[in-house]
PDB file of C-alpha atoms in Angstrom:
ATOM      1  CA  ALA H  11     140.293  91.155 124.719  1.00 46.00           C
ATOM      2  CA  ALA H  12     140.686  94.591 123.762  1.00 53.00           C
ATOM      3  CA  MET H  13     137.786  95.896 125.884  1.00 64.00           C
ATOM      4  CA  SER H  14     137.425  95.675 129.621  1.00 78.00           C
ATOM      5  CA  ARG H  15     134.575  93.895 131.194  1.00 81.00           C
ATOM      6  CA  LYS H  16     133.448  97.138 132.784  1.00 86.00           C
ATOM      7  CA  ARG H  17     133.440  99.114 129.645  1.00 84.00           C
ATOM      8  CA  LEU H  18     131.687  96.210 127.723  1.00 85.00           C
ATOM      9  CA  GLN H  19     128.846  96.010 130.352  1.00 88.00           C
ATOM     10  CA  GLN H  20     128.451  99.825 130.050  1.00 89.00           C
ATOM     11  CA  LEU H  21     128.322  99.692 126.258  1.00 88.00           C
ATOM     12  CA  VAL H  22     126.040  96.636 126.522  1.00 91.00           C
ATOM     13  CA  ASP H  23     123.707  98.745 128.909  1.00 91.00           C
ATOM     14  CA  SER H  24     123.799 101.803 126.742  1.00 91.00           C
ATOM     15  CA  LEU H  25     123.314 100.131 123.597  1.00 91.00           C
ATOM     16  CA  GLY H  26     120.759  98.021 125.000  1.00 89.00           C
ATOM     17  CA  ARG H  27     118.418 100.928 125.248  1.00 89.00           C
ATOM     18  CA  SER H  28     119.380 102.495 121.929  1.00 90.00           C
ATOM     19  CA  ALA H  29     119.505  99.782 119.639  1.00 90.00           C
ATOM     20  CA  LYS H  30     116.022  98.625 120.301  1.00 87.00           C
ATOM     21  CA  HIS H  31     115.747  95.673 118.058  1.00 93.00           C
ATOM     22  CA  PHE H  32     118.432  93.696 120.076  1.00 94.00           C
ATOM     23  CA  ASN H  33     118.418  91.906 123.483  1.00 93.00           C
ATOM     24  CA  LYS H  34     121.314  92.327 125.673  1.00 92.00           C
ATOM     25  CA  SER H  35     123.121  89.191 124.495  1.00 93.00           C
ATOM     26  CA  GLU H  36     122.711  90.020 121.065  1.00 94.00           C
ATOM     27  CA  VAL H  37     124.213  93.493 121.794  1.00 93.00           C
ATOM     28  CA  GLU H  38     127.102  91.824 123.642  1.00 92.00           C
ATOM     29  CA  SER H  39     127.494  89.423 120.879  1.00 93.00           C
ATOM     30  CA  LEU H  40     127.899  92.065 118.496  1.00 93.00           C
ATOM     31  CA  ILE H  41     130.157  94.370 120.161  1.00 90.00           C
ATOM     32  CA  LYS H  42     132.257  91.061 120.446  1.00 89.00           C
ATOM     33  CA  LEU H  43     132.209  90.659 116.796  1.00 88.00           C
ATOM     34  CA  PHE H  44     132.910  94.057 116.229  1.00 89.00           C
ATOM     35  CA  ASP H  45     136.157  93.939 118.645  1.00 83.00           C
ATOM     36  CA  THR H  46     137.019  90.955 116.517  1.00 83.00           C
ATOM     37  CA  LEU H  47     136.691  92.360 113.190  1.00 81.00           C
ATOM     38  CA  VAL H  48     138.546  95.621 114.179  1.00 81.00           C
ATOM     39  CA  GLY H  49     140.769  94.396 117.052  1.00 70.00           C
ATOM     40  CA  LYS H  50     144.256  94.636 116.344  1.00 55.00           C
ATOM     41  CA  PRO H  51     146.120  94.002 119.452  1.00 52.00           C
ATOM     42  CA  GLY H  52     147.415  97.074 121.084  1.00 48.00           C
ATOM     43  CA  ASN H  53     144.693  99.389 119.864  1.00 47.00           C
ATOM     44  CA  ARG H  54     142.681 101.591 121.944  1.00 49.00           C
ATOM     45  CA  PHE H  55     139.210 100.271 121.595  1.00 46.00           C
ATOM     46  CA  ALA H  56     137.782 103.639 121.688  1.00 45.00           C
ATOM     47  CA  THR H  57     139.541 105.255 118.704  1.00 54.00           C
ATOM     48  CA  VAL H  58     139.121 102.129 116.375  1.00 67.00           C
ATOM     49  CA  GLY H  59     136.291 101.177 114.343  1.00 85.00           C
ATOM     50  CA  PHE H  60     135.587 100.096 110.602  1.00 86.00           C
ATOM     51  CA  ASP H  61     137.032 102.203 107.963  1.00 88.00           C
ATOM     52  CA  ARG H  62     135.178 102.051 104.629  1.00 90.00           C
ATOM     53  CA  ASN H  63     137.137  98.998 103.153  1.00 89.00           C
ATOM     54  CA  MET H  64     136.704  96.802 106.317  1.00 88.00           C
ATOM     55  CA  PHE H  65     133.037  97.800 106.297  1.00 92.00           C
ATOM     56  CA  ARG H  66     132.497  96.800 102.797  1.00 92.00           C
ATOM     57  CA  ASP H  67     134.429  93.501 103.302  1.00 90.00           C
ATOM     58  CA  THR H  68     131.915  92.829 105.955  1.00 89.00           C
ATOM     59  CA  LEU H  69     128.921  93.743 103.811  1.00 91.00           C
ATOM     60  CA  HIS H  70     129.890  91.643 101.111  1.00 90.00           C
ATOM     61  CA  SER H  71     130.893  88.369 103.019  1.00 89.00           C
ATOM     62  CA  VAL H  72     128.136  88.571 105.608  1.00 88.00           C
ATOM     63  CA  PHE H  73     125.568  90.043 103.868  1.00 88.00           C
ATOM     64  CA  GLY H  74     126.326  89.189 100.304  1.00 88.00           C
ATOM     65  CA  MET H  75     126.249  92.815  99.080  1.00 88.00           C
ATOM     66  CA  MET H  76     127.888  93.201  95.744  1.00 86.00           C
ATOM     67  CA  ASP H  77     127.394  96.840  94.572  1.00 86.00           C
ATOM     68  CA  ASP H  78     130.211  99.232  95.469  1.00 89.00           C
ATOM     69  CA  MET H  79     128.274 102.396  95.064  1.00 90.00           C
ATOM     70  CA  ILE H  80     125.227 101.037  97.420  1.00 92.00           C
ATOM     71  CA  MET H  81     128.067  99.667 100.017  1.00 93.00           C
ATOM     72  CA  ASP H  82     129.375 103.217  99.993  1.00 94.00           C
ATOM     73  CA  ARG H  83     126.188 104.666 100.813  1.00 95.00           C
ATOM     74  CA  VAL H  84     125.259 102.242 103.332  1.00 96.00           C
ATOM     75  CA  PHE H  85     128.633 103.106 105.017  1.00 96.00           C
ATOM     76  CA  ARG H  86     127.558 106.870 105.362  1.00 95.00           C
ATOM     77  CA  THR H  87     124.065 105.961 106.764  1.00 96.00           C
ATOM     78  CA  PHE H  88     125.778 104.080 109.512  1.00 96.00           C
ATOM     79  CA  ASP H  89     128.659 106.779 110.015  1.00 95.00           C
ATOM     80  CA  LYS H  90     126.138 109.337 111.863  1.00 93.00           C
ATOM     81  CA  ASP H  91     129.112 111.401 112.842  1.00 93.00           C
ATOM     82  CA  ASN H  92     130.691 111.529 109.315  1.00 92.00           C
ATOM     83  CA  ASP H  93     134.249 110.975 110.863  1.00 91.00           C
ATOM     84  CA  SER H  94     134.802 108.134 108.089  1.00 90.00           C
ATOM     85  CA  CYS H  95     135.011 105.421 110.812  1.00 92.00           C
ATOM     86  CA  ILE H  96     132.137 103.362 112.081  1.00 94.00           C
ATOM     87  CA  SER H  97     132.359 103.136 115.921  1.00 92.00           C
ATOM     88  CA  VAL H  98     131.097 100.369 117.701  1.00 92.00           C
ATOM     89  CA  VAL H  99     127.873 102.214 118.820  1.00 93.00           C
ATOM     90  CA  GLU H 100     127.411 103.255 114.977  1.00 95.00           C
ATOM     91  CA  TRP H 101     127.750  99.491 114.307  1.00 95.00           C
ATOM     92  CA  VAL H 102     125.199  98.264 116.790  1.00 95.00           C
ATOM     93  CA  GLU H 103     122.732 100.959 116.158  1.00 95.00           C
ATOM     94  CA  GLY H 104     123.037 100.688 112.475  1.00 96.00           C
ATOM     95  CA  LEU H 105     122.555  96.837 112.327  1.00 95.00           C
ATOM     96  CA  SER H 106     119.563  97.485 114.536  1.00 95.00           C
ATOM     97  CA  VAL H 107     117.636  99.046 111.798  1.00 95.00           C
ATOM     98  CA  PHE H 108     119.583  97.257 109.003  1.00 94.00           C
ATOM     99  CA  LEU H 109     118.632  93.801 110.379  1.00 94.00           C
ATOM    100  CA  ARG H 110     115.766  94.304 112.476  1.00 94.00           C
ATOM    101  CA  GLY H 111     114.031  97.745 111.780  1.00 95.00           C
ATOM    102  CA  THR H 112     110.380  98.655 111.502  1.00 96.00           C
ATOM    103  CA  LEU H 113     109.157  99.277 108.363  1.00 95.00           C
ATOM    104  CA  GLU H 114     109.386 103.330 109.274  1.00 96.00           C
ATOM    105  CA  GLU H 115     113.211 102.856 110.054  1.00 96.00           C
ATOM    106  CA  ARG H 116     113.706 100.827 106.882  1.00 96.00           C
ATOM    107  CA  ILE H 117     112.085 103.467 105.003  1.00 97.00           C
ATOM    108  CA  LYS H 118     114.049 106.274 106.412  1.00 97.00           C
ATOM    109  CA  TYR H 119     117.193 104.118 106.003  1.00 97.00           C
ATOM    110  CA  CYS H 120     116.713 103.389 102.346  1.00 96.00           C
ATOM    111  CA  PHE H 121     115.640 106.875 101.719  1.00 97.00           C
ATOM    112  CA  GLU H 122     119.048 108.087 103.160  1.00 97.00           C
ATOM    113  CA  VAL H 123     121.015 105.434 100.894  1.00 96.00           C
ATOM    114  CA  TYR H 124     119.320 106.572  97.870  1.00 96.00           C
ATOM    115  CA  ASP H 125     119.406 110.495  98.434  1.00 97.00           C
ATOM    116  CA  LEU H 126     123.001 110.633  97.127  1.00 95.00           C
ATOM    117  CA  ASN H 127     123.858 114.194  97.749  1.00 95.00           C
ATOM    118  CA  GLY H 128     121.469 114.246 101.138  1.00 95.00           C
ATOM    119  CA  ASP H 129     119.393 117.309  99.991  1.00 97.00           C
ATOM    120  CA  GLY H 130     116.266 115.487 101.233  1.00 97.00           C
ATOM    121  CA  TYR H 131     115.114 114.608  97.829  1.00 97.00           C
ATOM    122  CA  ILE H 132     115.768 111.592  95.470  1.00 97.00           C
ATOM    123  CA  SER H 133     116.210 113.435  92.185  1.00 97.00           C
ATOM    124  CA  ARG H 134     115.782 111.919  88.675  1.00 96.00           C
ATOM    125  CA  GLU H 135     119.608 112.025  88.368  1.00 96.00           C
ATOM    126  CA  GLU H 136     119.978 110.264  91.676  1.00 96.00           C
ATOM    127  CA  MET H 137     117.608 107.467  90.532  1.00 95.00           C
ATOM    128  CA  PHE H 138     119.235 107.189  87.070  1.00 94.00           C
ATOM    129  CA  GLN H 139     122.548 106.748  88.513  1.00 92.00           C
ATOM    130  CA  MET H 140     121.501 104.104  91.189  1.00 91.00           C
ATOM    131  CA  LEU H 141     119.631 102.107  88.601  1.00 90.00           C
ATOM    132  CA  LYS H 142     122.219 102.320  85.969  1.00 88.00           C
ATOM    133  CA  ASN H 143     124.459 100.927  88.697  1.00 82.00           C
ATOM    134  CA  SER H 144     122.390  98.166  89.803  1.00 76.00           C
ATOM    135  CA  LEU H 145     120.787  96.816  86.799  1.00 74.00           C
ATOM    136  CA  LEU H 146     123.045  94.097  85.114  1.00 61.00           C
ATOM    137  CA  LYS H 147     124.531  95.597  82.256  1.00 61.00           C
ATOM    138  CA  GLN H 148     123.098  93.474  79.554  1.00 61.00           C
ATOM    139  CA  PRO H 149     125.004  93.937  76.271  1.00 61.00           C
ATOM    140  CA  SER H 150     122.173  94.822  73.571  1.00 62.00           C
ATOM    141  CA  GLU H 151     121.397  96.730  70.407  1.00 58.00           C
ATOM    142  CA  GLU H 152     119.770  99.617  71.940  1.00 66.00           C
ATOM    143  CA  ASP H 153     120.974 102.153  74.185  1.00 73.00           C
ATOM    144  CA  PRO H 154     120.586 100.731  77.761  1.00 75.00           C
ATOM    145  CA  ASP H 155     120.402 104.309  78.996  1.00 85.00           C
ATOM    146  CA  GLU H 156     117.021 104.691  77.558  1.00 86.00           C
ATOM    147  CA  GLY H 157     115.571 101.703  79.251  1.00 87.00           C
ATOM    148  CA  ILE H 158     116.693 103.194  82.400  1.00 90.00           C
ATOM    149  CA  LYS H 159     115.114 106.550  81.582  1.00 93.00           C
ATOM    150  CA  ASP H 160     112.089 104.808  81.081  1.00 92.00           C
ATOM    151  CA  LEU H 161     112.251 103.029  84.421  1.00 92.00           C
ATOM    152  CA  VAL H 162     112.915 106.248  86.083  1.00 95.00           C
ATOM    153  CA  ASP H 163     110.002 107.960  84.687  1.00 95.00           C
ATOM    154  CA  ILE H 164     107.924 104.910  85.738  1.00 94.00           C
ATOM    155  CA  ALA H 165     109.150 105.366  89.257  1.00 94.00           C
ATOM    156  CA  LEU H 166     108.450 108.853  89.411  1.00 95.00           C
ATOM    157  CA  LYS H 167     104.936 108.146  88.025  1.00 95.00           C
ATOM    158  CA  LYS H 168     104.466 105.802  90.543  1.00 94.00           C
ATOM    159  CA  MET H 169     106.077 107.500  93.482  1.00 96.00           C
ATOM    160  CA  ASP H 170     106.039 111.119  92.911  1.00 96.00           C
ATOM    161  CA  TYR H 171     102.942 112.059  94.748  1.00 95.00           C
ATOM    162  CA  ASP H 172     103.522 115.844  94.657  1.00 94.00           C
ATOM    163  CA  HIS H 173     104.235 116.093  90.982  1.00 94.00           C
ATOM    164  CA  ASP H 174     107.587 117.998  91.640  1.00 96.00           C
ATOM    165  CA  GLY H 175     109.732 115.528  89.435  1.00 95.00           C
ATOM    166  CA  LYS H 176     111.712 114.316  92.459  1.00 96.00           C
ATOM    167  CA  LEU H 177     110.972 112.067  95.596  1.00 97.00           C
ATOM    168  CA  SER H 178     110.601 113.757  98.921  1.00 97.00           C
ATOM    169  CA  PHE H 179     110.922 111.794 101.937  1.00 97.00           C
ATOM    170  CA  MET H 180     106.828 111.987 101.968  1.00 97.00           C
ATOM    171  CA  ASP H 181     106.453 110.773  98.677  1.00 97.00           C
ATOM    172  CA  PHE H 182     108.756 107.730  99.175  1.00 97.00           C
ATOM    173  CA  GLU H 183     107.120 106.730 102.455  1.00 97.00           C
ATOM    174  CA  LYS H 184     103.756 106.774 100.948  1.00 97.00           C
ATOM    175  CA  ALA H 185     104.761 104.844  97.889  1.00 96.00           C
ATOM    176  CA  VAL H 186     106.411 102.042 100.252  1.00 96.00           C
ATOM    177  CA  ARG H 187     103.433 101.899 102.593  1.00 96.00           C
ATOM    178  CA  ASP H 188     101.115 101.457  99.677  1.00 95.00           C
ATOM    179  CA  GLU H 189     103.439  98.859  97.926  1.00 94.00           C
ATOM    180  CA  ASN H 190     106.203  97.333 100.137  1.00 92.00           C
ATOM    181  CA  LEU H 191     108.230  96.081  97.243  1.00 91.00           C
ATOM    182  CA  LEU H 192     109.279  99.649  96.509  1.00 93.00           C
ATOM    183  CA  LEU H 193     111.396  99.956  99.414  1.00 94.00           C
ATOM    184  CA  GLU H 194     114.341  98.790  97.821  1.00 92.00           C
ATOM    185  CA  ALA H 195     113.226 100.339  94.169  1.00 92.00           C
ATOM    186  CA  PHE H 196     116.757 101.815  93.555  1.00 92.00           C
ATOM    187  CA  GLY H 197     119.148  99.228  94.629  1.00 90.00           C
ATOM    188  CA  PRO H 198     119.557  96.244  97.126  1.00 89.00           C
ATOM    189  CA  CYS H 199     120.675  98.074 100.506  1.00 90.00           C
ATOM    190  CA  LEU H 200     119.189  95.890 102.801  1.00 91.00           C
ATOM    191  CA  PRO H 201     120.425  92.197 103.786  1.00 86.00           C
ATOM    192  CA  ASP H 202     118.279  89.213 102.130  1.00 71.00           C
ATOM    193  CA  LEU H 203     116.080  87.553 104.620  1.00 60.00           C
ATOM    194  CA  LYS H 204     118.461  84.967 105.455  1.00 53.00           C
TER     195      LYS H 204
END
């Protein structure tokens, strides 16, 4: 056991408060899972966490995610302090939203995933990149980029309420509240319901 009982208890208590959607025994299980996944013997628990590859493997094996670009974005949304490592706290708090988040929290989360450069907007270019990336590459006669441009136009028509050619958080939120299916409009970044 890499973690002392006392440290575990403290973590469970504080995460029980901050990760609102899990009860204490779930929090404890997630901490233990984290510890198992990360725990190399002799590692000081406080300094370890998931690096990008471990996290990607977990997203892939546990949640069936396939898309590298999206997985990388999910990593960044979990990694709140940007140290390229997901700590146990970031893991449990991230999963709280990822698995059980309210609509509001999931809207915020998806928006963060899709806002590739973090400027507070999902631009036409960002939509294009994500759609190009997540749609199956069908070999076809016509230029697939044209089809994707059309999709971006449709998305903007439907979601860009203030008509500034990009999606602000308010645009995105309003669109998703009107039509929940738009939550993952630009790529699968939440676990499927199982």
